[in-house]
PDB file of C-alpha atoms in Angstrom:
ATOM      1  CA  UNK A   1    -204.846 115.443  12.823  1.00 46.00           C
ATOM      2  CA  UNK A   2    -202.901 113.921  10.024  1.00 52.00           C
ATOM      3  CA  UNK A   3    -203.455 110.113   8.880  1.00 46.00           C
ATOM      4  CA  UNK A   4    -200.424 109.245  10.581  1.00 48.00           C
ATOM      5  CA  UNK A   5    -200.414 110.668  13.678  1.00 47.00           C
ATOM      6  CA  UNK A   6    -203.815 108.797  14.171  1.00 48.00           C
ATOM      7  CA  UNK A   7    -201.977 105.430  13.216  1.00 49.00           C
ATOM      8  CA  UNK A   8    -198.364 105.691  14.892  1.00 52.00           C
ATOM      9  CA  UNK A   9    -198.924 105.164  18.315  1.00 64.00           C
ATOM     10  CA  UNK A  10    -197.392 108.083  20.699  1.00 78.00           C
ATOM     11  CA  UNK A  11    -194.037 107.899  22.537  1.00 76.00           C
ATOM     12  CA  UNK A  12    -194.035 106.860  26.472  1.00 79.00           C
ATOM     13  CA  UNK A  13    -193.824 110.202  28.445  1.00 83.00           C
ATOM     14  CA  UNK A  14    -190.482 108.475  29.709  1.00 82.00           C
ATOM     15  CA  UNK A  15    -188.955 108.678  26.293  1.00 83.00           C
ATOM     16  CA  UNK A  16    -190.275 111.689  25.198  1.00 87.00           C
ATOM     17  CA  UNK A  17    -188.565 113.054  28.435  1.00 89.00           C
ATOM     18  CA  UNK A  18    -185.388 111.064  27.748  1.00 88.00           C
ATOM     19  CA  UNK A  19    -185.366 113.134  24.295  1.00 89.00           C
ATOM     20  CA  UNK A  20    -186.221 116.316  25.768  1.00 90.00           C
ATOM     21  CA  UNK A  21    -183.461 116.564  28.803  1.00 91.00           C
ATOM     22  CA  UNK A  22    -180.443 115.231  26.104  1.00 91.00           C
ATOM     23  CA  UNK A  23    -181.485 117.974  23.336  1.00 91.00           C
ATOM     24  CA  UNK A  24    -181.537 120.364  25.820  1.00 93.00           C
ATOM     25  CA  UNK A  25    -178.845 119.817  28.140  1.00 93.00           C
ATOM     26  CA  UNK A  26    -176.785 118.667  24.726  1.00 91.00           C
ATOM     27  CA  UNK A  27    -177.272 122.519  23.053  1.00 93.00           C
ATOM     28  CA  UNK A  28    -176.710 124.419  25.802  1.00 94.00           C
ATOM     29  CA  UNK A  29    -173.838 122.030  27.079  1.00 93.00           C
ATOM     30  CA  UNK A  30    -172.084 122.357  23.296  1.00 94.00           C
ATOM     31  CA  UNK A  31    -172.362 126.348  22.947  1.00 95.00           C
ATOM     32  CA  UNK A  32    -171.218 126.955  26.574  1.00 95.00           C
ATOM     33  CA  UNK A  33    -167.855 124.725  25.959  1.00 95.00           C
ATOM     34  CA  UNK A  34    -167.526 126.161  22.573  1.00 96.00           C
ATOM     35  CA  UNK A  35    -167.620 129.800  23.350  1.00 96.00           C
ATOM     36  CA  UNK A  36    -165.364 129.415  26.613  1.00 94.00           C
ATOM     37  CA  UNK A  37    -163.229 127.082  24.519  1.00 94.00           C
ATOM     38  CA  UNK A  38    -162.821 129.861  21.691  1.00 95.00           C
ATOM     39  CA  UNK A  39    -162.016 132.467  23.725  1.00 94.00           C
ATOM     40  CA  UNK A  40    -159.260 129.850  25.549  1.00 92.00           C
ATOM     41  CA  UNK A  41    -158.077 129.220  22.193  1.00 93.00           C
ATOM     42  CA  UNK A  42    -157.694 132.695  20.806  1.00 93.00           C
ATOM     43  CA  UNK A  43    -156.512 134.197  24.436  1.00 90.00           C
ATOM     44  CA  UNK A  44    -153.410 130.950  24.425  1.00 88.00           C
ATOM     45  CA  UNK A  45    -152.620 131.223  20.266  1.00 88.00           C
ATOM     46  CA  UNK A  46    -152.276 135.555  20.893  1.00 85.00           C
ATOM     47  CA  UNK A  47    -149.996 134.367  23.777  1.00 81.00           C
ATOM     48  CA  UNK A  48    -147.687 132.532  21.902  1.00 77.00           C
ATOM     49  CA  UNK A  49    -146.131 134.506  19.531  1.00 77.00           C
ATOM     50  CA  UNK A  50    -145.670 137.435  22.665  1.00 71.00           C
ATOM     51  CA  UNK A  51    -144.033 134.676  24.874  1.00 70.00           C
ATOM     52  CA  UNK A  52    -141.397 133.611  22.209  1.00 67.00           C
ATOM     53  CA  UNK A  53    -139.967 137.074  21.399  1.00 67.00           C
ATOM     54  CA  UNK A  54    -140.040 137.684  25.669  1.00 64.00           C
ATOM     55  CA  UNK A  55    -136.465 136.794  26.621  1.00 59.00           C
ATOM     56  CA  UNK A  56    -137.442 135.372  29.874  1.00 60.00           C
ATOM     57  CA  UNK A  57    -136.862 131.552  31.590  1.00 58.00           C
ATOM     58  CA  UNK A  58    -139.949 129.897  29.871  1.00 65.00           C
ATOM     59  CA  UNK A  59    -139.669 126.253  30.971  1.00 67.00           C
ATOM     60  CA  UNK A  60    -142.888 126.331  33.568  1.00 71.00           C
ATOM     61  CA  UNK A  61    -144.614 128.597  31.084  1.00 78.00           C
ATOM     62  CA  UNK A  62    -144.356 126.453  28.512  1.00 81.00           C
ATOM     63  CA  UNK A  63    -145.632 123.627  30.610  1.00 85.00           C
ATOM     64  CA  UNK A  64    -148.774 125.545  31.588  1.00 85.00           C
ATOM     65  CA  UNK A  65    -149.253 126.662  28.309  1.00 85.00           C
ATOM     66  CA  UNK A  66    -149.106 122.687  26.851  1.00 88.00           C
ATOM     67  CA  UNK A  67    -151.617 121.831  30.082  1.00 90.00           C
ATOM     68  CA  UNK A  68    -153.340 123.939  28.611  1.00 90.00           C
ATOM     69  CA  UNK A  69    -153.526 122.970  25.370  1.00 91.00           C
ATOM     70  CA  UNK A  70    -154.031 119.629  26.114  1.00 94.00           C
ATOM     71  CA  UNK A  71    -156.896 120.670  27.947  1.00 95.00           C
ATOM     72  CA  UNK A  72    -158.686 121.938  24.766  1.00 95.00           C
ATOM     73  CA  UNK A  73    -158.008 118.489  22.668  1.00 95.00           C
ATOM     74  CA  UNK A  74    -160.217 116.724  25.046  1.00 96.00           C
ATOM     75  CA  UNK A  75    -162.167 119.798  25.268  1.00 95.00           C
ATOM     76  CA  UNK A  76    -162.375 119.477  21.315  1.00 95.00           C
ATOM     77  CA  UNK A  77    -163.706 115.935  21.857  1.00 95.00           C
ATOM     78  CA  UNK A  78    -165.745 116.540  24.809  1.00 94.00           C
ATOM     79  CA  UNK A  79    -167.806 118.941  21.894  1.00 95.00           C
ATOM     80  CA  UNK A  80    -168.332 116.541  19.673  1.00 94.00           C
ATOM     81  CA  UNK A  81    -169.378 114.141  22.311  1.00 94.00           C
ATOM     82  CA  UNK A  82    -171.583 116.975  23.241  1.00 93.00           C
ATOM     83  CA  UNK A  83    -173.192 117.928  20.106  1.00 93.00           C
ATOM     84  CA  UNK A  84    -173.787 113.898  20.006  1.00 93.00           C
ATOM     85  CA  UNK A  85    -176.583 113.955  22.661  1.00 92.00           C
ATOM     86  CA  UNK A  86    -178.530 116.010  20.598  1.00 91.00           C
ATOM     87  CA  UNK A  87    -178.280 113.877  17.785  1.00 91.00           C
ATOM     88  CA  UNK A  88    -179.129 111.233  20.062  1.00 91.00           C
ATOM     89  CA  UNK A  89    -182.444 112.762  21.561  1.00 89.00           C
ATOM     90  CA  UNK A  90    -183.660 113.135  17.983  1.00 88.00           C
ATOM     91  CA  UNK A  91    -182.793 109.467  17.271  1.00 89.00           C
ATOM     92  CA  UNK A  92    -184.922 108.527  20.101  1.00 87.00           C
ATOM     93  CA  UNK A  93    -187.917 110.235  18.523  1.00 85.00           C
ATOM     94  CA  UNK A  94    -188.237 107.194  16.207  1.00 81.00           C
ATOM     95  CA  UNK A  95    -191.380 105.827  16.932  1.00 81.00           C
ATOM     96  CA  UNK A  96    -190.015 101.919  15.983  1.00 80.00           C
ATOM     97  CA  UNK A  97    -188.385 101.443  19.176  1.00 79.00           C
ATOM     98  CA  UNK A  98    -186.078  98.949  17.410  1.00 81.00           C
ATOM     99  CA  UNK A  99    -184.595 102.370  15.928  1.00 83.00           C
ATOM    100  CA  UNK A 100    -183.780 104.050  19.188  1.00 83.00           C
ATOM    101  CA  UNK A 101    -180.572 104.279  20.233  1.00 87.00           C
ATOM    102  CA  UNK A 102    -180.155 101.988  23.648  1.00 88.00           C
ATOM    103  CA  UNK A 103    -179.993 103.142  26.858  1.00 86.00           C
ATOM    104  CA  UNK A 104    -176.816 101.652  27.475  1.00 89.00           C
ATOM    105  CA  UNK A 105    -175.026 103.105  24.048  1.00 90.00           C
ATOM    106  CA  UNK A 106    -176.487 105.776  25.855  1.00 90.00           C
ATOM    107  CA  UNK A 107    -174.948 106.001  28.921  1.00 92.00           C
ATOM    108  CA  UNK A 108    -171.675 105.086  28.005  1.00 93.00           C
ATOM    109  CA  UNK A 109    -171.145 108.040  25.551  1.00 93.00           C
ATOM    110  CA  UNK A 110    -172.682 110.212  28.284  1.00 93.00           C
ATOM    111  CA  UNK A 111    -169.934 108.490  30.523  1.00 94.00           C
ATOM    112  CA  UNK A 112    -167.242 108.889  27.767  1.00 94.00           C
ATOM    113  CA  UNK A 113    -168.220 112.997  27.831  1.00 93.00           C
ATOM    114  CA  UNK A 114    -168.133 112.860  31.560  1.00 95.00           C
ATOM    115  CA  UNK A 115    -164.470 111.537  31.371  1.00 95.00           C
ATOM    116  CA  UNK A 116    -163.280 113.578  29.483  1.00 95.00           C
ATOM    117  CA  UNK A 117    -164.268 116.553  30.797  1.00 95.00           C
ATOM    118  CA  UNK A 118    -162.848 115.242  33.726  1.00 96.00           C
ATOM    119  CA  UNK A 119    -159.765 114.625  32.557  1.00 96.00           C
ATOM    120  CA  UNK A 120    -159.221 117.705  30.082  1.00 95.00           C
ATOM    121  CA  UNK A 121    -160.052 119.973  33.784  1.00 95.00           C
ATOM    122  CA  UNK A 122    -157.911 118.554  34.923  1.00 96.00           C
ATOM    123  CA  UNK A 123    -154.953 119.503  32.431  1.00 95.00           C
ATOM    124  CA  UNK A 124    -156.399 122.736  32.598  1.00 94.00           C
ATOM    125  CA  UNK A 125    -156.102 122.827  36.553  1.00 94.00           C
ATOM    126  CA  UNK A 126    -152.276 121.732  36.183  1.00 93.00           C
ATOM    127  CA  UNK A 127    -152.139 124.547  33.476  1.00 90.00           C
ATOM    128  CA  UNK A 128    -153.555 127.510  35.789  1.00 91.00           C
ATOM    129  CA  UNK A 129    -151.634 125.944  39.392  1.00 92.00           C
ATOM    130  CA  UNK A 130    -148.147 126.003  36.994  1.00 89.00           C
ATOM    131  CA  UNK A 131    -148.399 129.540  36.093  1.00 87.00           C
ATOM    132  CA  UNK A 132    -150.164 131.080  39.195  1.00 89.00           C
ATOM    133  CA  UNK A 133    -147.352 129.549  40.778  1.00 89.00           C
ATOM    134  CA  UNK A 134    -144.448 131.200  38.438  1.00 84.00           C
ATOM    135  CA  UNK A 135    -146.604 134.481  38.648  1.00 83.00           C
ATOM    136  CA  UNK A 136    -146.829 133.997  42.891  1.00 85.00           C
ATOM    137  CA  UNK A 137    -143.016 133.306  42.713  1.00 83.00           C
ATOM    138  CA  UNK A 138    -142.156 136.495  40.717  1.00 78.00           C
ATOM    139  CA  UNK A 139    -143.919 138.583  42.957  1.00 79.00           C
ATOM    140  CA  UNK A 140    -142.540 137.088  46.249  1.00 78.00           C
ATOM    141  CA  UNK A 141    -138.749 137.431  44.758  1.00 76.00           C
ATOM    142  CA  UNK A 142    -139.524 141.435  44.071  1.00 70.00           C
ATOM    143  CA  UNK A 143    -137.295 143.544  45.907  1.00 63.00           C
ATOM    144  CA  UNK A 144    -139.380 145.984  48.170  1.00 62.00           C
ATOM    145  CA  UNK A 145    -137.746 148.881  46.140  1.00 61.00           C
ATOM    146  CA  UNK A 146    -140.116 150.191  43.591  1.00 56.00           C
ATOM    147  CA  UNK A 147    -138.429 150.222  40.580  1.00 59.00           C
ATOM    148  CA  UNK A 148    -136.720 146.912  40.080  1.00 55.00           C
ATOM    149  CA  UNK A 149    -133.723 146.160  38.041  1.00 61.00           C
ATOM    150  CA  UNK A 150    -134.963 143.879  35.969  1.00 60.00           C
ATOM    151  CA  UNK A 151    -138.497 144.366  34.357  1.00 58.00           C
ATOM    152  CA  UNK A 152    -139.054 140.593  33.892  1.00 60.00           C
ATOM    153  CA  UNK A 153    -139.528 140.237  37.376  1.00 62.00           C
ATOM    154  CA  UNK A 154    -142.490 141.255  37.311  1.00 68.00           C
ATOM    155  CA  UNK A 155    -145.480 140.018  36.621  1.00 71.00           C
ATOM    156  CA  UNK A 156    -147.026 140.990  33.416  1.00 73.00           C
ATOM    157  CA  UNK A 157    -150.642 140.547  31.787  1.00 77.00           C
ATOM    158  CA  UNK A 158    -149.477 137.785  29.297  1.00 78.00           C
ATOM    159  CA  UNK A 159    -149.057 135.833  32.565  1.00 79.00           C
ATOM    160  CA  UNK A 160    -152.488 136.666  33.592  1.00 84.00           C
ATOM    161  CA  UNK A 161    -153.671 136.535  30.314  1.00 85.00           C
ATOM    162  CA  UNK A 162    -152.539 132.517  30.221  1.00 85.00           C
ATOM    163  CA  UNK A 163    -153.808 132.144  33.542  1.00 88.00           C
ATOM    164  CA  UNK A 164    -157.361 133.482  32.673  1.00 89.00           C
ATOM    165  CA  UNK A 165    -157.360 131.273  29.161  1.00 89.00           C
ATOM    166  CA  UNK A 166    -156.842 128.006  31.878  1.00 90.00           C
ATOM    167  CA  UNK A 167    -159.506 128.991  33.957  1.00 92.00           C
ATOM    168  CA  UNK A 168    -162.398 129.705  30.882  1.00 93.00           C
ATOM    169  CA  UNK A 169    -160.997 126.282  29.932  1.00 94.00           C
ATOM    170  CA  UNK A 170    -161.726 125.228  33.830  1.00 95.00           C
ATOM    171  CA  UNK A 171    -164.890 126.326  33.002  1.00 94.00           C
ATOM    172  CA  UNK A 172    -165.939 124.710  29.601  1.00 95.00           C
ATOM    173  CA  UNK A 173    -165.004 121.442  31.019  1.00 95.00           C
ATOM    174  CA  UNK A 174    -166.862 122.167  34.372  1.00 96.00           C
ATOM    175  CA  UNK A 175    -169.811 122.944  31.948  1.00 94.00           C
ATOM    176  CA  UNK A 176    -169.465 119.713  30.973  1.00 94.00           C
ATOM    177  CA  UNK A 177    -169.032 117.669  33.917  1.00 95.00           C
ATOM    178  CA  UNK A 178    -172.533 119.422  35.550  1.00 95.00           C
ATOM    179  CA  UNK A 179    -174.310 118.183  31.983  1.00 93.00           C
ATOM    180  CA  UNK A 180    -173.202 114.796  31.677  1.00 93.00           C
ATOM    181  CA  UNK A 181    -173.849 114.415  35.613  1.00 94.00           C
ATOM    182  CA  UNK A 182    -177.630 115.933  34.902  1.00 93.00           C
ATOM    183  CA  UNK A 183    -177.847 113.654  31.987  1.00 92.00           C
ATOM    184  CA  UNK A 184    -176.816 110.222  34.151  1.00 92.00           C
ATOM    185  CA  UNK A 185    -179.034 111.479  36.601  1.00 92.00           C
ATOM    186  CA  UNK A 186    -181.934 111.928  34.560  1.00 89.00           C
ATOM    187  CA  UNK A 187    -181.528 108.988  32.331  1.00 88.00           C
ATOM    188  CA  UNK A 188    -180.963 106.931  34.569  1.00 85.00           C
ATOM    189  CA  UNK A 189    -184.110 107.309  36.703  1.00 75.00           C
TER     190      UNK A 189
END
């Protein structure tokens, strides 16, 4: 034992815990919204450039599509707010409890991360209904011939493509709606 771990008293188990449960929730919380988030983000910016040279009626798509990217702003800021409760589990380490972080600062940035995950699904949601909707429409309006007349009718992978960025974005932001609920739940008790 070193000199001053016999002098600094010890942390309550209830703070140690405290610490433990936001490091750990915070790391895997951050690299599950950030992986889903990158693949959203890569999937919707290869979209782009294919949807603008298609020559089809792109007014819903292009509402899903900014859903969808509003979805990842908050997302974007639901990742820092993330990455935050691991910074704030180490902060709580401090054994001068005049140092710590309150539980109330606490809470509320937990809350903030809560809403906007909340809100950022639900963007996301909008996004995915929008174009499951156009791609549901386009297949309903296909003549029961097999070849059609026009190939636009149909529904192509970009559309699923967009529709499958929305729903990894669905669930980044679910990923962090289950972690900030774990975290108020934990903290809190």
């Amino acid at each position: 034992m070193t000199r001053e771990s016999q002098i600094a008293p010890s942390l309550p188990p209830a703070v140690e815990k405290v610490s433990r449960n936001l490091q750990r929730w915070g790391f895997w919380s951050f690299w599950l919204q950030l992986i889903l988030g990158i693949i959203s983000t890569v999937t919707l910016l290869f979209s782009i450039p294919a949807l603008s040279e298609s020559k089809q009626n792109l007014q819903g798509v292009q509402f899903g599509i900014l859903s969808a990217f509003i979805s990842i702003i908050l997302l974007v800021v639901a990742l820092v707010i993330s990455f935050r409760y691991k910074k704030i589990g180490t902060k709580i380490e401090n054994r001068d409890p005049a140092m710590r972080p309150k539980k109330s600062e606490t809470m509320n940035l937990i809350q903030f991360g809560l809403v906007f995950n909340l809100v950022g699904m639900l963007f996301a949601i909008i996004g995915a209904e929008t174009l499951v909707g156009l791609a549901l429409a386009k297949s309903l309006t296909l003549s029961p011939q097999l070849i059609g007349s026009n190939p636009q009718q149909f529904v192509n992978p970009l559309d699923l493509l967009i529709i499958q960025a929305n729903t990894n974005t669905i669930g980044a932001h679910f990923a962090g709606i289950v972690t900030s609920l774990i975290l108020i739940n934990r903290i809190s008790n």
